Amino acid sequence: MLLATSVLSALVVGFIGYQSGRSSLRDAAFNRLDEVLSAQTRQLEAEFRYLRESLVIYTRGSTAIEAARAFTAGFDQLADATITPAQEKAIVDYYQTEYAEITSEATGQEVDVRGMLPTSNAQKYLQAHYMAPYPDWNDAIKVDDARDGSPWSAANARFNDFFRQIVHRFKFEDALLLDTRGNVVYSAYKAADLGTNILSGPYSGGDLTDAYRKALETNVVDYVGVTDFSNYQPSAAPTAWMISPIGANGRIDGVLALQFPTAGVNRIMTMEGKWEEAGMGETGETFLVGPDGLMRSNSRLFEEDPEEFETRAVEAGTPPDVARQSLQAGTNILMQPVSDEATRRALKGQTGTIIEEDYLAHEALQAYAPVDLPGLDWVIIANIDTEEAFAPVSSFTRNLVLSTAAMIFLVSIAAMLLARLFIRPIRRLEAGAQQISSGDYGVTVPVHSKDEFGDLTVAFNDMSRNLAIKEDLLNEQRQENNRLLLSLMPEQVVARYREGEETIAQDHQNVTVIYAGISGMDELAADLSAGEGLELVNRLVRQFDAAAESLGVEKVRTLHNGYLASCGVSVPRLDNVRRTVDFAIEMQRIIDRFNSETGNRLKLRAGIDTGTVTSGLIGRSSLAYDMWGSTVDLANSVQSGSPQPGVYVTSRVYDAMNDTRQFAPVDAVDVSGRTEPVWRLSEHRA
């Protein structure tokens, strides 16, 4: 029940969070796109206002007025100028090579330049001196004076830098000065339209002509005419114009026409290539569309990968020749059609956001709005692929599903733990009982409640504590018993005794036995109390035991005034004879040290033999570990049969040690009807 309630709660909370979060993230995506659209619109409108106001300032200034008058006068004086055949040929060659090549690359078609050749003397003169010698327009704009001595060149030397600065600072494509008769009396870049007449010449009849007429006919002092992008043959790219009359005090001396830069529009719309920094991600973009449904700025994909743009545009329905022409011209302006729903609504003056297929047939989140540019019916579109725009929604949904699943899992675990919580006291007592049954009497079950389970736990802990105390006492007793057994017999005999063997005896080969007696002990003890005498004996025995342990000699038993030990019983040793003799010498030193410290006169008499012995337990109710055999008897006889103190050895010990120790022969002893030679260990080594 607890689990079902918790899971249901998690699902309800997750569903509500999903609906709320999804809606918020989708709104945030739309709002972000609206913000980008608004920012781009404001920037574009501000740029246009700045250019328009700057143009008004220039055309009302004295410099522009004087320039218009000077270039017009100079142009009129070239009506009768002489044109040499060489100059005529240079002009024709320029049109047939440079001009034709540039125009063909821009349009993708062959151009017949015969109709474009200059006809008037003034036009021929200017193009012969300022255009034909400079195929690169960037070189032509730098020429202030052709050194021909004409009044037009004088005017150019005076005013060319003024217009050149306007073009460079505001990044216009060109600047034209037109007189009141339609003649192009000045061109900053000295292109093919220099000296032509836009009312009757080869480039008449276009948007520039219409805008020029309106500028002359207007009575507004601050009039600025703006044309939409259109094809203008002297330029290699679609061209838009900003036109304003030049003059003051009601007199018009000419018209200044600035060729609006496509690069400036693209710079704003493409965010200078910094789409991601502007918040448009990997697929977002903004672009302009004109009333004819053609782009007025470049596509992002066109800027990043023109070939990929061509492929996708053709797949989306763009005619292949149109897509190919965009690549040849290097621009989408007036070439790429846009006919999606967002553009249609924006052209109707509407503003909003929708999700539709864009001009590349990708589902996209689109924001649209008209642009407030006087004289231009452009709209602005901002779009981003829905997959990228709603990526936070997908991520949020995935995280929410995972977190809800994790929550349900954790709730399930918590429910299982809580269900087990009710029987946890019993489980703890059960586990404690199992530990006690396995011999762990130190277990303590924690008390977490004051109910019946708590009382039961307290009683259980008391029982466990009492059992632990009794177990500790038993362990101490076992350890004491073990220590006593090990002090009475070797560890191997103790192990056999614990296993239940009743008759424990074992023969040992190659064992050396020392039987030592201390004379003078009884006389010394007679003058002492029982406790003092016992303390004296224990003092010597403890030193004997320490020496035996350090030399690998095993004590068999201790007498009041004697000591029986062996070497090679529990641990077989090849040098058991040497160790036993060294032990006897160490016992003599202990006696000598004791005498010098206490002033007593104890004496050591020890007998050593080597051979076969038998060891084992003797008795039943009162056990004793002992060693017996002829080797033990001989060692006892050797020490007891010599009246003088010292270390006495048998012939077998003598044979083993005479190379390293000095021995002196003494009286033999009789053992079991046979005579045994005896040697006494000298005080000094060999």
CSV table of C-alpha atoms in Angstrom, one decimal, residues 509-513 551-553 566-569 571-582 608-611 657:
chain,number,residue,atom,x,y,z
A,509,GLN,CA,67.0,-41.4,19.5
A,510,ASN,CA,70.0,-39.2,19.7
A,511,VAL,CA,69.1,-37.3,22.8
A,512,THR,CA,71.5,-35.8,25.3
A,513,VAL,CA,70.4,-35.8,29.0
A,551,LEU,CA,70.2,-22.8,24.2
A,552,GLY,CA,67.3,-25.0,23.0
A,553,VAL,CA,67.4,-27.4,26.0
A,566,SER,CA,67.3,-33.0,27.7
A,567,CYS,CA,68.1,-31.7,24.2
A,568,GLY,CA,66.8,-33.3,21.0
A,569,VAL,CA,63.4,-34.7,22.3
A,571,VAL,CA,63.0,-30.7,18.4
A,572,PRO,CA,65.7,-33.0,16.9
A,573,ARG,CA,69.0,-31.2,16.8
A,574,LEU,CA,72.3,-32.4,15.3
A,575,ASP,CA,74.3,-30.4,17.9
A,576,ASN,CA,72.3,-31.5,20.9
A,577,VAL,CA,75.5,-32.7,22.7
A,578,ARG,CA,77.2,-29.3,22.3
A,579,ARG,CA,74.0,-27.4,23.4
A,580,THR,CA,73.8,-29.6,26.6
A,581,VAL,CA,77.4,-29.1,27.5
A,582,ASP,CA,77.0,-25.3,27.0
A,608,ILE,CA,75.7,-35.7,30.9
A,609,ASP,CA,75.1,-38.7,28.6
A,610,THR,CA,73.7,-39.1,25.1
A,611,GLY,CA,71.7,-41.8,23.5
A,657,MET,CA,83.2,-32.8,22.4
